[in-house]
Tab-separated table of C-alpha atoms (C1' of nucleotides) in Angstrom:
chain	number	residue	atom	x	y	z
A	1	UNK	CA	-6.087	238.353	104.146
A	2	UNK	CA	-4.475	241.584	105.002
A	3	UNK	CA	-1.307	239.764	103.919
A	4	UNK	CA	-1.761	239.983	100.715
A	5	UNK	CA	-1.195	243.779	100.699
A	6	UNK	CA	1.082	245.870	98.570
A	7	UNK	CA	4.147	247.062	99.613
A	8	UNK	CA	5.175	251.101	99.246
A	9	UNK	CA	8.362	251.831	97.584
A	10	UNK	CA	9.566	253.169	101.262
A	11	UNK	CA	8.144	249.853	102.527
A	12	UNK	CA	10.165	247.662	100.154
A	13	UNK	CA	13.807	249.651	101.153
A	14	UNK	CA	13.261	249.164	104.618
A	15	UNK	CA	12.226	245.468	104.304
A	16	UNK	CA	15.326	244.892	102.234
A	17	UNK	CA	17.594	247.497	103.258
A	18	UNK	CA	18.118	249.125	99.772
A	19	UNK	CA	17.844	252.610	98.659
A	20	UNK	CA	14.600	254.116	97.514
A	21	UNK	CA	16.887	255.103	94.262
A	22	UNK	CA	18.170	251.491	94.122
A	23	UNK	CA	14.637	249.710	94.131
A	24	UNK	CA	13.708	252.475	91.409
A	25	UNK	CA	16.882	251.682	89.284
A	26	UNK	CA	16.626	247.961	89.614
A	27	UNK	CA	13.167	248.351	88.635
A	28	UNK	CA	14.247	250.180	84.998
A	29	UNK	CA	16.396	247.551	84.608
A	30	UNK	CA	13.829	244.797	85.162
A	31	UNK	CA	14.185	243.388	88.376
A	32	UNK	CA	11.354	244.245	90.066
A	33	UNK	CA	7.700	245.304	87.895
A	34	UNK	CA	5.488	247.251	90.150
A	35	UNK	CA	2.282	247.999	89.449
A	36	UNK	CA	0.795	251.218	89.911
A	37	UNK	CA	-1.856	253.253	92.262
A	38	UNK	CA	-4.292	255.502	91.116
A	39	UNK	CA	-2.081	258.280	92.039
A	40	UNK	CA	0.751	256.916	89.714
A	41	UNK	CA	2.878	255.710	92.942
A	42	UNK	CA	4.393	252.172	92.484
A	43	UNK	CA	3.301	249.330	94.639
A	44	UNK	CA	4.972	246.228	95.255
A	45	UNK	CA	4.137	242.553	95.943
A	46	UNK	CA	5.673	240.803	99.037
A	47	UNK	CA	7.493	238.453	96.867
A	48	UNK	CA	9.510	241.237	95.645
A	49	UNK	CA	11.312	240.835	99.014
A	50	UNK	CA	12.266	237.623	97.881
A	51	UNK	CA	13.364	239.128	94.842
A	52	UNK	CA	15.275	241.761	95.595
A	53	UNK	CA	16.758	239.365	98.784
A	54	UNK	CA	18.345	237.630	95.973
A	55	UNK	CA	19.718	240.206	93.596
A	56	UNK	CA	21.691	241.065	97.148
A	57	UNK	CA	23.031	237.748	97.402
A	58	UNK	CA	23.896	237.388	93.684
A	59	UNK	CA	25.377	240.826	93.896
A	60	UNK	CA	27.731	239.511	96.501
A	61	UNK	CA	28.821	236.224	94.545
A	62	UNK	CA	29.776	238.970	91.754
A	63	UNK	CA	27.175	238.648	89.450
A	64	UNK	CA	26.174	241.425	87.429
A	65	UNK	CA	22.613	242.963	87.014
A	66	UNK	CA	22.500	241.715	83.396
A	67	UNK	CA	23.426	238.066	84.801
A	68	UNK	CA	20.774	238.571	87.749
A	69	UNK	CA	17.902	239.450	85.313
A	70	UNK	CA	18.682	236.181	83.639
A	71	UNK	CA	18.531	234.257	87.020
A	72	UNK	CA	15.268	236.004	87.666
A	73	UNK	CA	13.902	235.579	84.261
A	74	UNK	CA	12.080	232.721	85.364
A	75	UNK	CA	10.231	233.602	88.263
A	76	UNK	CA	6.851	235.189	87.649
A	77	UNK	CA	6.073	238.012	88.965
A	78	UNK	CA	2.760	237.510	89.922
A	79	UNK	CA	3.144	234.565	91.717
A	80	UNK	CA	5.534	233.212	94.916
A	81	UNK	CA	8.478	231.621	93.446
A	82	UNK	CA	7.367	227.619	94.274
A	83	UNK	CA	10.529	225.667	95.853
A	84	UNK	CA	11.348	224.095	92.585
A	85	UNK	CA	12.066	227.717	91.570
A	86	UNK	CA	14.354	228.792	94.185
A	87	UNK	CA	16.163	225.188	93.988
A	88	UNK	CA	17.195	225.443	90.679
A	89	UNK	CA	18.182	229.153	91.049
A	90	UNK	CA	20.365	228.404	94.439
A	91	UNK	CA	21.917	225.226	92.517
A	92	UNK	CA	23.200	227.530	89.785
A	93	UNK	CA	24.375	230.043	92.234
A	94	UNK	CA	26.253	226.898	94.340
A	95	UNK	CA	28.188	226.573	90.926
A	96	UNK	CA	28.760	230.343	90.375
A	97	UNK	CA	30.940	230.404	94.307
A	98	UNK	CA	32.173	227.133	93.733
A	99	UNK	CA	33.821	227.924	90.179
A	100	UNK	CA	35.110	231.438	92.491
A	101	UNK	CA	36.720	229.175	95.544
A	102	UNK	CA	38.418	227.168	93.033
A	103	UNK	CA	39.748	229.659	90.886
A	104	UNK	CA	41.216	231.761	94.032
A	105	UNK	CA	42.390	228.081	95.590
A	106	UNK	CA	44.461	227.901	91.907
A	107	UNK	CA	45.825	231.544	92.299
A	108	UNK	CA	46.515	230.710	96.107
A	109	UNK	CA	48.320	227.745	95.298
A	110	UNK	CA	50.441	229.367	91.915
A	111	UNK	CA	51.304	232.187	94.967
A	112	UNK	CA	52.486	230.109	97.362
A	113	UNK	CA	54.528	228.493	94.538
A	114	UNK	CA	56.363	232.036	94.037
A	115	UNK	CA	56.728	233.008	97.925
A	116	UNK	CA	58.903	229.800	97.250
A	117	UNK	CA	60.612	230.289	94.193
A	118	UNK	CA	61.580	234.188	95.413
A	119	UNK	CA	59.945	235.327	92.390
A	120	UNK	CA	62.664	236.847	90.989
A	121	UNK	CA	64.050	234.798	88.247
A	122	UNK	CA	60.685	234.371	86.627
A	123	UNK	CA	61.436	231.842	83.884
A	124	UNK	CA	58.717	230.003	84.504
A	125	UNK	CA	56.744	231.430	87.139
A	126	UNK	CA	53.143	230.590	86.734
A	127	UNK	CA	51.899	233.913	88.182
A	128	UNK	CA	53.869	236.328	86.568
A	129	UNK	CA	53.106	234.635	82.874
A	130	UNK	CA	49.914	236.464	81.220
A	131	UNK	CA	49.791	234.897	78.616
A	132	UNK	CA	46.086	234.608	78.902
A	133	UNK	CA	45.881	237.966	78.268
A	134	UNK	CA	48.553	238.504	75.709
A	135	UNK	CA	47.646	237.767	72.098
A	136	UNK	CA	48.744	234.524	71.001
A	137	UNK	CA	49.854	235.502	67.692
A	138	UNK	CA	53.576	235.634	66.378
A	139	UNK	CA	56.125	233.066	66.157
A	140	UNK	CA	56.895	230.526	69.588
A	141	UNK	CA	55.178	231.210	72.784
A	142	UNK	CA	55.072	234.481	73.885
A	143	UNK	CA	56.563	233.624	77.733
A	144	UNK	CA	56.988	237.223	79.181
A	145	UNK	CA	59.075	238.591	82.075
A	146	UNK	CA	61.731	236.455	81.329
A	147	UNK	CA	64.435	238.474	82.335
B	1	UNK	CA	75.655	246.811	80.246
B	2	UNK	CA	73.408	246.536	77.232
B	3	UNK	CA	70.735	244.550	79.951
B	4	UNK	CA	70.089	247.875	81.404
B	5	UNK	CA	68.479	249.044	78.189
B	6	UNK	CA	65.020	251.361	79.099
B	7	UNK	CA	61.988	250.173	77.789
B	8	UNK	CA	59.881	252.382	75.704
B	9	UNK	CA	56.360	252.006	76.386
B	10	UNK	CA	55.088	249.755	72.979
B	11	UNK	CA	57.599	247.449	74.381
B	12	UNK	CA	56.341	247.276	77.943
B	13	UNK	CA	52.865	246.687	76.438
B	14	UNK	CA	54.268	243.742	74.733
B	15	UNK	CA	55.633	242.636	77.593
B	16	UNK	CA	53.244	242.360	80.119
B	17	UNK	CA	49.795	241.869	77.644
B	18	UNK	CA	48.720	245.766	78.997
B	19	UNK	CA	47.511	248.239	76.564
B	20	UNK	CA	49.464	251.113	75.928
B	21	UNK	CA	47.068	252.875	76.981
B	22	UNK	CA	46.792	251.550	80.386
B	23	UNK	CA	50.572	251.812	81.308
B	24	UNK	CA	49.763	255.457	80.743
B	25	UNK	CA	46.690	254.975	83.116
B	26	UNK	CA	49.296	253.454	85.416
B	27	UNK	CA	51.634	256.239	85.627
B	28	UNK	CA	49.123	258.704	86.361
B	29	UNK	CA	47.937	256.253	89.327
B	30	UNK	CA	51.665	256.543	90.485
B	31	UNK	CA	51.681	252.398	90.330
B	32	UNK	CA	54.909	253.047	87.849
B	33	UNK	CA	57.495	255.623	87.383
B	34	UNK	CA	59.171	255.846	84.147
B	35	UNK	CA	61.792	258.652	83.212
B	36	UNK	CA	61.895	260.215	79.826
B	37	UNK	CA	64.040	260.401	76.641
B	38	UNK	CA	65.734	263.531	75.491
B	39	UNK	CA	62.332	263.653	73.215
B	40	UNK	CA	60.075	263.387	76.104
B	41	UNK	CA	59.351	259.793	75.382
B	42	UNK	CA	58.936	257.348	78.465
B	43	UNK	CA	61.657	254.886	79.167
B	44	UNK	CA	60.614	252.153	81.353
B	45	UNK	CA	62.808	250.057	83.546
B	46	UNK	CA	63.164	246.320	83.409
B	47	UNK	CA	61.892	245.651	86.855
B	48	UNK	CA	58.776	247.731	85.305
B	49	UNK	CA	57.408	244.489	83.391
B	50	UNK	CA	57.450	242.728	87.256
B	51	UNK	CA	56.069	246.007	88.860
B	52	UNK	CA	52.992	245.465	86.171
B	53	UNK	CA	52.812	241.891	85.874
B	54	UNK	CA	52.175	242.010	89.688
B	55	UNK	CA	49.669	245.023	89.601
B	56	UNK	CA	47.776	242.466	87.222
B	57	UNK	CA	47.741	239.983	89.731
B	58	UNK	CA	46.451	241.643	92.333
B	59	UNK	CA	43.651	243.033	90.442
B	60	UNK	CA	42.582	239.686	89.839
B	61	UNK	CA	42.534	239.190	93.476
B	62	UNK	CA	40.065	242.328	93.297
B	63	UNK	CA	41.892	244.875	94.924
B	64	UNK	CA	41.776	248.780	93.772
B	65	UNK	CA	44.663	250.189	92.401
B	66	UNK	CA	44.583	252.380	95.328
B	67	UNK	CA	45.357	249.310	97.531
B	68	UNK	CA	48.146	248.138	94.632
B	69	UNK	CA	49.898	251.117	95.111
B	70	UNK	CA	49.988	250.884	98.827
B	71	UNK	CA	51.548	247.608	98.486
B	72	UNK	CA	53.524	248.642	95.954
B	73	UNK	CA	54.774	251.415	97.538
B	74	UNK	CA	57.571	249.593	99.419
B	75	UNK	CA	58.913	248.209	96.031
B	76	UNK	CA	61.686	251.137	95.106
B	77	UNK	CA	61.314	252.147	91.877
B	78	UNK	CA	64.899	251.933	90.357
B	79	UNK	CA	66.074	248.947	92.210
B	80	UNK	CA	65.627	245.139	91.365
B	81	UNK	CA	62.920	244.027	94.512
B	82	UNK	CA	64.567	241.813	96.703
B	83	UNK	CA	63.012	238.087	98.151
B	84	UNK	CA	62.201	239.812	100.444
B	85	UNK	CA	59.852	242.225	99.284
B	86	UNK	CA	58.301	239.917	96.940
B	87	UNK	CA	57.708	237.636	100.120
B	88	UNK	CA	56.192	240.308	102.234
B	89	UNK	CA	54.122	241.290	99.789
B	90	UNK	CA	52.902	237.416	98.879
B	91	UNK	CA	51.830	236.857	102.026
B	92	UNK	CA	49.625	239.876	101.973
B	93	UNK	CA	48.108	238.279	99.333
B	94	UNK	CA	47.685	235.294	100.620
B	95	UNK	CA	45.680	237.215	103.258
B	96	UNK	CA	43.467	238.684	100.984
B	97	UNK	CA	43.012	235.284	99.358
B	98	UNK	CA	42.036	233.180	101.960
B	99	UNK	CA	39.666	236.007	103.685
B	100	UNK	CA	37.837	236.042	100.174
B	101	UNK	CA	37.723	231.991	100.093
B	102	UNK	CA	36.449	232.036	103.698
B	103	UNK	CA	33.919	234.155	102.776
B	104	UNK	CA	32.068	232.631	99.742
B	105	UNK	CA	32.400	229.601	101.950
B	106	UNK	CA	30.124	231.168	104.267
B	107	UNK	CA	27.802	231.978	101.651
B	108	UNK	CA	27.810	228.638	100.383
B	109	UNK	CA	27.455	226.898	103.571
B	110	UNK	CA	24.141	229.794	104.076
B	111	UNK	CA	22.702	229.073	100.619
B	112	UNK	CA	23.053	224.953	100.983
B	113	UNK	CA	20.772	225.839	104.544
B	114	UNK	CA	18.477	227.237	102.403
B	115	UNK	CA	18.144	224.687	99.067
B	116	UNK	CA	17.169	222.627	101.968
B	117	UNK	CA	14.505	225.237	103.762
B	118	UNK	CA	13.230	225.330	100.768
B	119	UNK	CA	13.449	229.186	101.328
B	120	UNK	CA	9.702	229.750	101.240
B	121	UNK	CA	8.998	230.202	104.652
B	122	UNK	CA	11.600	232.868	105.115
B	123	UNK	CA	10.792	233.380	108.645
B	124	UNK	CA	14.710	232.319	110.206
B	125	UNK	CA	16.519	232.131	106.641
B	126	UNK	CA	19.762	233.625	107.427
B	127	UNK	CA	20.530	234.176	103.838
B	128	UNK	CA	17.096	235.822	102.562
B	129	UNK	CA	16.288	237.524	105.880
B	130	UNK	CA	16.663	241.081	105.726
B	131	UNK	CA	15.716	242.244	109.036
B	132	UNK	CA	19.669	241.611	110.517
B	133	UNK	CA	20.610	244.154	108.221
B	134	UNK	CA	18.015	246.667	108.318
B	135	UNK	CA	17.567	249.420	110.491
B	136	UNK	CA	20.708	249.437	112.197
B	137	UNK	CA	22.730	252.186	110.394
B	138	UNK	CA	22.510	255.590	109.869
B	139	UNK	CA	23.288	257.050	105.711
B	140	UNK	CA	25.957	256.171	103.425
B	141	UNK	CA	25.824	252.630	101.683
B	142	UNK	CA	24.021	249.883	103.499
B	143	UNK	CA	26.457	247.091	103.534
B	144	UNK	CA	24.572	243.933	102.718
B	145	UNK	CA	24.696	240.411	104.130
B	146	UNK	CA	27.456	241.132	105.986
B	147	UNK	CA	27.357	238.493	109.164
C	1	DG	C1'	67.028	263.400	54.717
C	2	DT	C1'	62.722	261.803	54.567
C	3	DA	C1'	58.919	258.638	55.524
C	4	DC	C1'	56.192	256.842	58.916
C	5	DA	C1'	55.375	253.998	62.950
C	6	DA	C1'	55.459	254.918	67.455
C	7	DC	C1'	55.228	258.277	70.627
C	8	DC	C1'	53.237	262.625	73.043
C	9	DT	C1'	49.204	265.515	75.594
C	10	DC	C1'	44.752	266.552	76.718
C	11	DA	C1'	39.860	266.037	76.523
C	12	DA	C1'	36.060	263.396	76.231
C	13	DG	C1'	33.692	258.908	76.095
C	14	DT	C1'	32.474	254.208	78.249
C	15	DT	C1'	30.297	250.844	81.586
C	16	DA	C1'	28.415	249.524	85.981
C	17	DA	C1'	25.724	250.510	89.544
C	18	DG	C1'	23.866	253.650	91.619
C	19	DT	C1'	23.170	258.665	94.006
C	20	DT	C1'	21.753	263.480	94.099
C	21	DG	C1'	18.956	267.315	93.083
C	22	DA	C1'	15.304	270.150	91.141
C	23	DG	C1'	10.747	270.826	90.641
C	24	DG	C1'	6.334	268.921	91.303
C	25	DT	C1'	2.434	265.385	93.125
C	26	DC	C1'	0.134	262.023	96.376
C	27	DA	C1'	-1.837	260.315	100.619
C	28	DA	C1'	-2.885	260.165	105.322
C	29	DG	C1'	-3.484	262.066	109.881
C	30	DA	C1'	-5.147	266.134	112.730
D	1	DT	C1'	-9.150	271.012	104.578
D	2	DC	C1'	-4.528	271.469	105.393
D	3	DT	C1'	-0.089	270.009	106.100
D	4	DT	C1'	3.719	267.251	105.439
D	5	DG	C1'	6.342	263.270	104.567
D	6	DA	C1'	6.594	260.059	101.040
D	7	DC	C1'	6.416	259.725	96.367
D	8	DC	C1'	6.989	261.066	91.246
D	9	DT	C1'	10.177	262.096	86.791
D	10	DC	C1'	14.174	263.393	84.554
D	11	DA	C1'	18.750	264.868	84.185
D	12	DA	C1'	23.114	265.148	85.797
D	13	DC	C1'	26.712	263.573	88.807
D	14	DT	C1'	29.840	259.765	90.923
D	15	DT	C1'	33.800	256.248	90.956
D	16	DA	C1'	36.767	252.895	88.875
D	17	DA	C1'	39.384	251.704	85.341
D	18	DC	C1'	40.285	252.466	81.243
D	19	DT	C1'	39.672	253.620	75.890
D	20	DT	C1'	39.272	256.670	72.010
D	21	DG	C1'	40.270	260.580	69.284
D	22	DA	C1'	42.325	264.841	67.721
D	23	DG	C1'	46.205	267.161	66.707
D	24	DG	C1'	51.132	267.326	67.117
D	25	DT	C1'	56.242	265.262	67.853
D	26	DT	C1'	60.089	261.733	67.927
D	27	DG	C1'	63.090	258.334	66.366
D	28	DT	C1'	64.709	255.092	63.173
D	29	DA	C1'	65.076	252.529	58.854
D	30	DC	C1'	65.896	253.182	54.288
DNA sequence: GTACAACCTCAAGTTAAGTTGAGGTCAAGA
DNA sequence: TCTTGACCTCAACTTAACTTGAGGTTGTAC
């Protein structure tokens, strides 16, 4: 089958619309394994579509490379990723945006909050407090922009 | 008044959870404006700790600072911000909030389509088809999966 | 009036995710 | 065979958002 053939590095960016430089970089970083021709070029398999179709996605849900590779750890190389594969992955992705919509939803809702409270006497604004951020230490809780 | 007292920059930091550090960052950025002491130390207004504690929130929101100081740039400097402002500049951000919910929706809803295509047979797959995106530009960065 | 924490400036370093460029090699069509 | 576009490596550059460090000054508590 003349499917089965490998896949140029200039082949590969214009099937998944990255940069030559990007393929290359996500490949030092262990995204994509390529073997090699004689002449030392790299050659891809068509599942590294797939592959690199995903580190897109995951890109876009705010993942980082480091958290991609880990995603990806699991699906061999060699092989097309079976539908069990891609199941699993897409589940743990569905969690990733889900956790993100919720966590904006809370932010929306603690803004709306202060468009209604005028935000200006901030005593116990939810928004304005960072105490997340602030070190806990010290004596009574550290509630800031009191004013 | 003694409630007009300036600032100095340690306890700004305090205030809002920022680094020192950073506050410095954020003066060179032009997101605040602090005068200085007969020394040449900063001095930091009151209304400083809401100008930060708000340039905090809309980072978690994922704007730049460039786009923070745009929005801040209608908040005067040496003047308590009115309801008004603070309203304005909510609903901006509710904006932003709701156009970044709407989106990872999208995604959701494209990535659900697929757990149940199996995404093998990529032929139609909105989310791991590349070809939409492909082609169609000319240089500069390749915006991906955008609909 | 002195100690010393907190402040100052300016330069360089850091991380992420790539891009750009120099200098050289490979592969495929005429 | 020759030409030429696609490919190779390696180093340096880019942007955002800061941090770290060196070397020096200020302000305040004792």
């Amino acid at each position: 089958m003349p499917e089965t053939k490998a896949l140029t590095i200039g082949a590969l960016a214009a099937r998944t619309g990255l940069s030559v430089s990007a393929i290359r970089f996500y490949e030092e970083k262990g995204l994509v394994e390529p073997f090699r021709s004689s002449g030392g070029q790299r050659r891809f398999l068509r599942s590294d579509i797939r592959r690199l179709s995903f580190v897109l996605i995951a890109q876009q849900l705010g993942l980082s490379i480091g958290e991609i590779e880990r995603q990806l750890a699991s699906l061999p190389h060699g092989r097309t990723p079976t539908q069990a594969d891609w199941t699993r992955i897409s589940k743990a992705m569905r969690k990733v945006i889900n956790a993100r919509i919720a966590e904006l939803e809370r932010t929306r809702d603690r803004l709306d909050g202060c468009i209604g409270c005028g935000c200006l006497s901030l005593k116990k604004c939810q928004l304005y407090n960072p105490e997340d951020r602030v070190g806990l230490k010290g004596p009574g809780p550290r509630l800031v922009l009191e004013d």
